[in-house]
């Protein structure tokens, strides 16, 4: 056989092995019959009943089938006739539920639905491809569907829906800003929004998982029709992909919303959770339970779920909620099994103590054991804005000295670097990333106060001018970091949440983006978009490799509230030679000594122009207060 034929045979084998091993393929539909499979609980149930319905939320079962026990403790039923459009539940003795891995559900996710998935594909779906963008080149934009589009000022038609992201105005905003990956807050079926009452405003971030493998009904235009949410989700992915934007899904496998009434518990799969020695549920998620990724079945569940989102919905990556609740070995298995271009990053912490050994957990401190997986840098975030534990405390941005070394660690992507003294870094006393692409660089996300609110609480008497200066300075640190930059949607509109720290169920008036700010404060969007463009145009800001960063990023001596560094651009193929970046959080201007050359200034005093704002010559440069300066020779 030629090499090509051997490779083709191997690919076929891999696919068929994968298909055979799918543990959670619960419904196989054909027009003549539908096969239902329930993989069982920890112990074989005495009996498992399948019920079939004409509707997703009401009416009595039109058929009840006793499922047949299989050798492994699984159950199976084959029902003749065309069941497309019907709904079903399993019942293993603890109450009805839609299975562990429903791929379509009725309203509020209580019953599974029989659909022909290929019929949910939009026109041209077979040609849809994940945009090829390397991890080092990503610009991440974290978005909640309702926040983004619900306000009248958005001018979007599909308010609060997946479909908003198919509208030209939304796409234009994202491409004007320059982001190339939209990270959507939980978009699988979650529990807290009543899908039968969508006429009443309801809000939740969605960290309350119900069905992991179905899009959320509240974001569809018709949650009663199981195909609609699936098709609309695909239309969203397709529209973003057409614009060269990746779609990253926030996945929350670390806990379920319900414990006693979760799909896992109802199916008798009690070992999906971890327990304390006294038999109570361990609560590393802070939400009442935590799942057991280290067990082969739940680890397999997470993997099959992510593979399904990649295959069926063309998802480009995952943001793993409370990744520190999961175990390292499972995260590595997932990394290996997902296509290499599928991005994985997560929160390298938990929200409480977990019921397995700390050294097994996928914590930020253990990232070196998980190459190809990235974690958020709370080091950089809190060095800039202040600690997560106290909204009123400031840090670098507030003009408080002592955070400079933590900012430097964030600039290099939390890798080991000769100029960074980790003993003086706020949280991590040693470098935790092997490569800078393992660090997500950010100053704000949906959690905690957004940047504007935090600046208001941590800088007493802040003026609007000062607020904007510090906001832009903060993002300059984020976007000149060698880590992967990430921003919360709406920051480009100088978003505020009226000081609300945890807005997970706050009304639209708190969470919505106010698009009018694009008109009234256009300088913010202008600066952000030019900053992002500069990063994208200059690989010196995104080298991707630790060795290159160690060799080509050098810090100048720091002063209080001032961090300055030189990037050797030409060494990494950049058209700019030496690039000098100064972040000055002092209220007053500062002078910084530089190599005496003629420099072109491309960022100063809240203005960016890659072609040059000005030139300066000499052995020092003056940097205005509360702002960034970037220049090159
Ligand atoms: Ca739901």
XYZ file of C-alpha atoms and ligand atoms in Angstrom:
634
model
C 0.000 0.000 0.000
C 1.173 3.501 -0.685
C 1.584 5.809 2.274
C -1.523 7.738 1.264
C -3.700 4.602 1.174
C -2.324 3.408 4.504
C -3.137 6.777 6.021
C -6.651 6.694 4.586
C -7.205 3.192 6.017
C -5.878 4.308 9.370
C -8.182 7.325 9.383
C -11.171 5.077 8.651
C -10.131 2.713 11.418
C -9.768 5.588 13.876
C -13.244 6.835 13.040
C -14.857 3.417 13.359
C -13.061 2.685 16.647
C -14.226 6.066 17.915
C -17.790 5.327 16.892
C -17.773 1.859 18.482
C -16.488 3.239 21.719
C -19.069 6.025 21.986
C -20.478 5.211 25.396
C -23.231 7.780 25.296
C -24.919 7.371 21.936
C -28.438 7.251 23.342
C -30.629 7.649 20.259
C -30.095 6.228 16.763
C -32.853 7.399 14.467
C -33.939 6.062 11.109
C -37.313 6.571 9.393
C -38.258 2.931 9.989
C -37.129 2.527 13.606
C -35.354 4.299 16.449
C -32.960 2.592 18.820
C -32.688 3.916 22.376
C -29.716 3.087 24.577
C -29.275 3.874 28.229
C -25.768 3.153 29.461
C -26.927 2.475 32.994
C -26.018 3.611 36.468
C -23.475 2.278 38.924
C -25.599 -0.768 39.540
C -27.950 -2.288 36.977
C -31.436 -0.914 37.572
C -34.223 -3.432 38.279
C -36.048 -2.091 35.274
C -35.673 0.829 32.881
C -38.729 2.253 31.182
C -38.734 4.319 28.005
C -41.688 6.665 27.543
C -42.560 8.372 24.289
C -44.455 11.667 24.033
C -45.878 13.931 21.366
C -44.773 17.101 23.199
C -41.766 18.235 25.185
C -43.569 19.413 28.280
C -47.123 18.138 28.514
C -49.477 15.304 27.533
C -49.301 11.686 28.581
C -46.948 9.129 27.087
C -48.371 7.579 23.939
C -46.099 4.582 24.313
C -44.308 2.947 27.237
C -41.582 0.421 26.547
C -39.739 -1.848 28.954
C -36.100 -1.600 27.906
C -34.064 -4.788 27.516
C -31.066 -5.288 29.764
C -27.779 -5.759 27.963
C -24.756 -7.657 29.238
C -22.956 -4.637 30.611
C -25.837 -3.294 32.664
C -26.926 -1.045 29.834
C -30.479 -1.051 28.482
C -31.808 -0.952 24.965
C -35.150 -0.545 23.197
C -35.916 -0.536 19.491
C -39.168 1.139 18.533
C -40.544 0.593 15.039
C -42.046 3.410 12.979
C -40.972 6.968 12.268
C -40.429 8.741 15.615
C -38.992 11.965 14.232
C -40.473 14.867 16.204
C -41.323 12.693 19.201
C -40.027 13.193 22.737
C -38.778 10.582 25.195
C -37.661 9.968 28.747
C -35.860 7.168 30.525
C -36.919 5.996 33.970
C -34.534 3.815 35.980
C -36.622 3.929 39.149
C -35.755 7.411 40.401
C -37.948 9.450 38.050
C -38.041 10.414 34.390
C -35.105 12.164 32.757
C -33.858 12.733 29.188
C -30.725 10.584 29.550
C -27.166 11.694 30.183
C -26.386 12.750 26.643
C -29.544 14.065 24.984
C -28.646 15.783 21.712
C -32.047 17.446 21.389
C -34.621 18.312 24.044
C -38.028 19.864 24.499
C -38.718 23.097 26.320
C -36.799 23.372 29.617
C -34.820 20.259 28.786
C -36.947 17.726 30.651
C -37.547 15.342 27.745
C -35.216 14.243 24.995
C -36.291 14.702 21.381
C -35.865 12.544 18.307
C -34.454 14.690 15.528
C -32.615 14.075 12.305
C -29.513 16.116 13.088
C -28.502 16.464 9.444
C -31.751 18.387 8.856
C -30.597 21.056 11.305
C -27.560 21.895 9.178
C -27.749 25.309 7.525
C -27.051 25.593 3.801
C -23.307 25.409 3.229
C -22.636 23.737 6.588
C -20.528 21.019 4.977
C -18.173 23.747 3.745
C -17.936 25.430 7.145
C -14.416 25.239 8.576
C -12.823 26.273 11.821
C -10.720 29.361 11.014
C -6.998 28.542 11.121
C -5.654 30.865 13.827
C -2.755 29.823 16.043
C -3.159 30.104 19.805
C -0.527 32.874 19.959
C -2.529 34.927 17.446
C -5.903 34.720 19.211
C -7.713 37.747 20.558
C -10.453 36.446 22.859
C -13.741 38.259 23.454
C -15.948 36.921 26.241
C -19.616 37.485 25.544
C -22.979 36.743 27.157
C -25.697 36.486 24.519
C -28.188 38.596 26.415
C -25.711 41.271 27.558
C -24.508 41.791 24.035
C -27.729 42.359 22.165
C -30.649 42.909 24.565
C -30.549 46.702 24.803
C -32.403 48.783 22.209
C -29.152 50.680 21.644
C -27.597 47.553 20.095
C -29.807 47.999 17.040
C -29.799 44.208 16.716
C -33.008 42.405 15.857
C -32.514 39.062 17.590
C -32.151 40.450 21.084
C -30.711 37.975 23.553
C -30.538 35.227 20.958
C -27.874 33.165 19.213
C -29.085 34.737 15.977
C -27.897 38.200 17.058
C -24.386 37.047 16.226
C -25.414 36.329 12.641
C -26.426 39.962 12.046
C -24.093 42.100 9.945
C -24.012 44.862 12.562
C -22.787 42.455 15.243
C -20.197 40.896 12.965
C -19.007 44.323 11.848
C -18.560 45.445 15.432
C -16.437 42.381 16.237
C -14.304 42.695 13.119
C -13.912 46.473 13.580
C -12.686 45.782 17.095
C -10.400 43.107 15.686
C -11.176 40.172 17.963
C -10.876 36.774 16.268
C -12.434 34.466 18.847
C -15.781 34.890 20.561
C -15.935 33.003 23.833
C -19.600 32.581 24.687
C -20.721 32.185 28.278
C -22.525 28.871 28.920
C -24.646 28.178 25.887
C -25.580 24.560 26.615
C -28.983 23.934 28.169
C -28.999 25.421 31.643
C -31.676 25.341 34.293
C -32.327 28.783 35.729
C -34.135 30.508 32.878
C -37.710 29.264 32.420
C -37.976 28.715 28.686
C -41.789 28.781 28.842
C -41.720 32.399 30.069
C -39.318 34.102 27.717
C -41.723 37.038 27.381
C -40.675 37.946 30.932
C -37.098 39.247 31.237
C -34.950 36.607 32.919
C -31.226 36.612 33.322
C -28.550 34.156 34.303
C -24.940 33.612 33.314
C -25.750 29.936 32.851
C -23.373 28.184 35.240
C -26.196 25.822 36.173
C -25.902 22.915 33.779
C -28.864 20.743 32.939
C -28.166 19.081 29.563
C -24.550 19.407 28.469
C -25.001 18.527 24.825
C -27.892 20.714 23.702
C -27.894 24.477 23.090
C -29.818 26.555 25.643
C -33.463 27.071 24.686
C -33.651 30.578 26.113
C -31.287 31.796 23.399
C -33.353 30.260 20.590
C -36.324 31.869 18.917
C -38.476 28.821 19.705
C -37.446 26.578 22.609
C -40.423 24.272 22.011
C -39.125 23.061 18.653
C -35.988 21.012 19.429
C -34.466 21.595 15.989
C -34.630 25.392 16.138
C -32.013 25.962 18.848
C -29.674 23.493 17.131
C -30.031 25.130 13.745
C -29.719 28.662 15.138
C -26.594 27.737 17.068
C -25.080 26.383 13.857
C -26.077 29.520 11.956
C -24.260 31.554 14.608
C -21.116 29.457 14.312
C -21.271 29.612 10.527
C -21.665 33.412 10.444
C -18.754 33.930 12.831
C -16.570 31.466 10.951
C -17.324 33.269 7.700
C -15.961 36.420 9.343
C -12.814 34.554 10.413
C -13.899 34.425 14.055
C -13.554 31.315 16.184
C -16.283 30.208 18.586
C -15.211 29.058 22.027
C -17.675 27.409 24.369
C -17.670 27.891 28.125
C -18.135 24.361 29.498
C -19.161 23.620 33.068
C -18.593 19.913 33.672
C -17.387 20.513 37.236
C -20.876 20.444 38.755
C -24.546 20.049 37.920
C -27.293 22.495 38.880
C -29.419 19.813 40.497
C -27.838 17.158 42.650
C -30.618 14.791 43.750
C -32.574 15.509 40.542
C -29.705 15.735 38.059
C -29.721 13.477 35.023
C -26.766 11.581 36.496
C -28.466 10.927 39.835
C -31.787 10.008 38.218
C -29.928 7.486 36.071
C -28.302 5.898 39.105
C -24.857 7.205 38.129
C -24.005 8.357 41.651
C -20.282 7.896 41.030
C -20.405 10.844 38.616
C -19.891 12.894 41.801
C -17.186 13.011 44.444
C -18.040 12.433 48.086
C -16.560 13.334 51.431
C -15.552 10.592 53.860
C -18.918 10.933 55.614
C -20.781 10.250 52.371
C -21.891 13.841 51.797
C -21.303 15.493 48.429
C -17.940 17.184 48.106
C -18.368 20.807 47.056
C -15.235 21.973 45.240
C -17.474 23.896 42.836
C -19.134 25.974 45.518
C -22.447 24.955 43.939
C -23.335 21.962 46.119
C -21.547 19.154 44.335
C -18.505 18.368 42.228
C -18.108 15.802 39.493
C -15.536 13.017 39.373
C -13.485 13.558 36.228
C -10.903 11.052 37.446
C -13.363 8.163 37.127
C -13.096 6.550 33.722
C -16.790 6.991 32.954
C -17.074 10.676 33.825
C -13.731 11.478 32.200
C -15.064 9.712 29.118
C -18.268 11.722 29.358
C -16.412 15.045 29.292
C -14.331 13.937 26.330
C -17.287 12.635 24.324
C -19.205 15.814 25.047
C -16.402 18.068 23.787
C -15.815 15.871 20.745
C -19.515 16.103 20.002
C -19.495 19.925 20.118
C -16.484 19.963 17.814
C -17.942 17.476 15.334
C -21.590 18.527 15.303
C -21.271 22.278 15.945
C -17.740 22.962 14.631
C -16.736 24.508 17.955
C -13.190 25.898 17.957
C -12.339 25.585 21.600
C -13.370 25.342 25.209
C -13.068 27.505 28.278
C -13.192 25.030 31.134
C -15.024 26.404 34.146
C -13.260 25.659 37.457
C -10.735 23.481 35.661
C -9.019 23.042 39.025
C -11.891 20.722 40.045
C -10.921 18.320 37.255
C -7.870 16.094 37.310
C -4.683 16.580 35.317
C -4.756 13.155 33.681
C -8.246 13.704 32.250
C -7.372 17.163 30.958
C -4.352 15.646 29.210
C -6.470 12.859 27.698
C -8.889 15.482 26.402
C -6.037 17.611 25.023
C -4.662 14.566 23.186
C -8.007 13.440 21.799
C -9.278 16.817 20.544
C -7.897 18.147 17.245
C -4.730 20.127 17.943
C -6.218 23.402 16.652
C -9.067 23.185 19.167
C -8.205 25.596 21.956
C -8.452 24.600 25.622
C -8.066 27.015 28.481
C -9.604 27.157 31.894
C -9.787 28.519 35.350
C -6.836 26.991 37.186
C -8.622 26.985 40.498
C -11.618 25.530 42.309
C -14.236 27.221 44.479
C -13.723 25.004 47.512
C -11.708 21.980 48.555
C -12.045 18.917 46.356
C -12.307 15.272 47.359
C -9.194 14.147 45.492
C -5.569 14.990 46.227
C -4.511 18.536 45.364
C -1.499 17.331 43.369
C -3.841 15.557 40.939
C -5.968 18.642 40.256
C -5.697 20.735 37.067
C -4.693 23.852 38.995
C -2.753 26.805 37.609
C 0.269 25.691 39.633
C 0.227 22.400 37.684
C 0.030 23.834 34.171
C 3.525 22.609 33.343
C 2.073 19.105 33.510
C -0.558 20.052 30.904
C 1.197 21.287 27.767
C -1.259 22.653 25.225
C -3.748 23.717 27.901
C -3.862 27.345 29.077
C -5.046 29.025 32.267
C -6.180 32.504 33.261
C -3.546 34.648 34.961
C -5.068 36.025 38.129
C -1.517 37.226 38.818
C -1.662 39.857 36.077
C -5.361 40.612 36.575
C -5.049 41.377 40.268
C -1.674 43.100 39.913
C -3.437 45.584 37.637
C -6.867 46.059 39.198
C -6.465 44.758 42.793
C -7.256 41.532 44.639
C -10.390 39.466 43.953
C -11.030 39.320 47.677
C -11.696 43.057 48.064
C -13.409 45.178 45.409
C -12.299 48.386 47.078
C -8.588 47.648 47.018
C -6.613 48.855 44.071
C -3.183 47.889 42.772
C -0.938 49.066 39.913
C -3.690 51.032 38.147
C -4.619 52.770 41.389
C -1.061 54.027 41.669
C -0.092 51.620 44.457
C 3.513 50.434 44.356
C 4.584 46.831 44.762
C 2.820 45.109 41.866
C 5.479 45.799 39.230
C 7.013 42.320 39.327
C 3.579 40.682 38.963
C 2.850 42.886 35.941
C 6.201 41.802 34.461
C 5.318 38.130 35.007
C 2.094 38.795 33.111
C 3.943 40.548 30.292
C 6.153 37.490 29.635
C 3.269 35.019 29.895
C 4.196 33.649 33.339
C 7.127 31.663 31.937
C 10.538 31.603 33.582
C 12.422 34.723 32.571
C 15.774 36.075 33.775
C 14.338 39.564 34.418
C 11.340 38.431 36.490
C 11.783 37.754 40.195
C 8.926 35.409 41.022
C 9.571 35.679 44.752
C 8.001 39.148 44.426
C 5.000 38.079 42.331
C 1.627 38.295 44.089
C 0.315 34.728 43.778
C 2.725 32.499 41.889
C 6.096 32.246 43.547
C 7.469 30.469 40.521
C 6.709 30.536 36.804
C 3.770 28.265 36.035
C 3.644 28.269 32.211
C 5.960 26.314 29.933
C 4.995 28.503 27.001
C 3.481 31.990 26.978
C 0.471 30.587 25.093
C -0.447 28.760 28.304
C -1.317 32.068 29.945
C -4.558 33.952 29.333
C -3.840 37.644 29.807
C -6.732 39.736 31.115
C -7.852 42.422 33.503
C -11.590 41.717 33.648
C -14.123 39.016 32.804
C -17.776 38.326 33.672
C -16.757 37.504 37.261
C -16.239 40.310 39.760
C -16.559 43.961 38.862
C -15.960 45.023 35.304
C -12.993 47.314 34.778
C -14.860 50.624 35.004
C -16.593 49.686 38.262
C -13.360 48.427 39.756
C -11.526 51.609 38.857
C -14.325 53.642 40.413
C -14.177 51.753 43.710
C -10.393 51.512 43.929
C -9.436 55.037 42.848
C -11.330 57.451 45.122
C -12.653 60.536 43.362
C -11.665 59.289 39.925
C -12.587 61.670 37.098
C -13.903 60.427 33.770
C -10.678 61.449 32.066
C -8.665 59.480 34.613
C -11.024 56.528 34.284
C -10.505 56.332 30.546
C -6.742 56.800 30.868
C -6.449 53.938 33.340
C -8.819 51.727 31.359
C -6.685 52.124 28.246
C -3.478 51.645 30.234
C -4.861 48.384 31.666
C -5.684 46.977 28.249
C -2.304 48.067 26.893
C -0.704 45.786 29.482
C -3.068 42.974 28.459
C -2.498 43.367 24.726
C 1.278 43.774 24.917
C 1.542 40.609 27.023
C 3.061 37.557 25.402
C 0.167 35.575 26.889
C -3.085 35.170 24.940
C -5.151 38.361 25.340
C -8.726 38.184 26.535
C -11.319 40.900 27.093
C -14.834 41.100 28.457
C -17.345 42.240 25.864
C -18.455 45.794 26.338
C -15.175 47.023 27.795
C -14.689 48.681 24.410
C -17.890 50.610 25.211
C -16.619 51.571 28.648
C -19.161 49.207 30.130
C -20.216 49.461 33.742
C -22.432 47.229 35.863
C -23.446 49.948 38.323
C -20.983 48.572 40.828
C -22.518 45.082 40.999
C -19.800 42.585 41.828
C -21.590 39.317 41.071
C -24.156 40.038 38.349
C -24.989 36.376 37.564
C -28.711 36.982 37.948
C -28.904 40.759 37.818
C -31.415 42.409 35.489
C -30.604 43.660 32.007
C -30.241 47.173 33.397
C -27.045 45.996 35.123
C -25.704 43.549 32.574
C -26.597 44.984 29.183
C -24.078 46.709 26.960
C -24.939 50.308 26.257
C -24.038 50.756 22.613
C -24.639 54.506 22.817
C -21.246 54.761 24.493
C -19.684 54.038 21.108
C -20.970 57.461 20.053
C -20.389 59.349 23.287
C -16.971 57.889 24.131
C -15.624 56.850 20.736
C -12.003 57.172 21.868
C -12.264 53.922 23.851
C -13.288 51.735 20.904
C -10.790 53.564 18.715
C -7.901 52.885 21.078
C -8.873 49.237 21.674
C -9.193 48.497 17.967
C -5.879 50.166 17.126
C -4.169 48.385 20.006
C -5.514 45.023 18.818
C -4.517 45.807 15.236
C -1.006 46.673 16.367
C -0.708 43.354 18.173
C -1.965 41.494 15.116
C 0.370 43.393 12.778
C 3.463 42.845 14.923
C 4.524 39.381 15.908
C 6.941 40.876 18.414
C 3.910 41.102 20.727
C 2.980 37.441 20.253
C 6.099 35.339 19.861
C 4.400 32.172 21.070
C 7.563 30.487 22.293
C 9.136 30.819 25.739
C 12.662 30.684 24.356
C 11.996 33.618 22.039
C 10.426 35.639 24.851
C 13.381 34.981 27.165
C 15.799 36.077 24.485
C 13.931 39.048 23.079
C 11.960 40.727 25.856
C 14.099 42.711 28.307
C 12.837 44.851 31.154
C 14.235 48.249 31.986
C 14.707 48.999 35.702
C 11.292 49.479 37.279
C 10.180 52.311 39.467
C 7.079 52.446 41.616
C 4.024 51.975 39.392
C 6.102 51.893 36.249
C 6.998 48.914 34.075
C 9.068 49.300 30.918
C 10.428 46.751 28.497
C 12.204 46.457 25.183
C 11.276 43.867 22.577
C 13.901 42.885 20.010
C 11.516 42.918 17.077
C 13.779 42.065 14.178
C 15.011 38.929 15.977
C 11.516 37.501 15.662
C 10.885 38.692 12.130
C 9.111 41.940 13.016
C 9.434 45.033 10.818
C 10.068 47.113 13.965
C 13.595 46.871 15.381
C 13.661 47.632 19.105
C 10.204 48.247 20.528
C 10.011 50.167 23.806
C 6.828 49.767 25.873
C 6.274 51.823 29.019
C 3.297 51.405 31.340
C 3.103 54.365 33.711
C 0.410 54.166 36.402
C 1.701 57.194 38.283
C -0.419 60.328 38.100
C 2.636 62.279 37.045
C 4.830 61.892 33.976
C 7.950 59.764 34.328
C 11.232 59.827 32.438
C 12.616 56.510 31.315
C 16.212 55.972 30.144
C 16.470 54.276 26.765
C 19.173 53.437 24.224
C 19.978 56.761 22.568
C 18.411 56.414 19.117
C 15.769 58.016 16.976
C 12.415 56.430 17.779
C 9.030 56.570 16.126
C 6.296 56.939 18.749
C 3.231 54.814 17.912
C 1.299 55.084 21.186
C 1.215 58.025 23.572
C -1.368 59.881 25.593
C -4.292 57.617 24.613
C -3.517 57.800 20.916
C -2.247 55.014 18.698
C -0.981 55.323 15.143
C 1.217 52.551 13.784
C 2.548 54.897 11.106
C 3.901 57.141 13.831
C 2.539 59.973 15.951
C 5.894 61.646 16.376
C 9.608 60.938 16.575
C 11.839 61.320 19.605
C 15.578 61.272 19.940
C 17.906 61.015 22.894
C 18.720 58.834 25.871
C 15.426 59.214 27.693
C 11.762 59.521 26.941
C 9.006 61.173 28.950
C 5.824 59.176 29.505
C 2.667 61.059 30.513
C 0.925 60.022 33.723
C -1.592 57.147 33.822
C -0.853 56.070 30.294
C 1.229 53.873 28.042
C 3.917 54.778 25.559
C 5.089 52.539 22.722
C 7.845 53.485 20.302
C 10.273 51.719 18.011
C 13.388 52.362 16.010
Ca -32.624 25.731 29.628
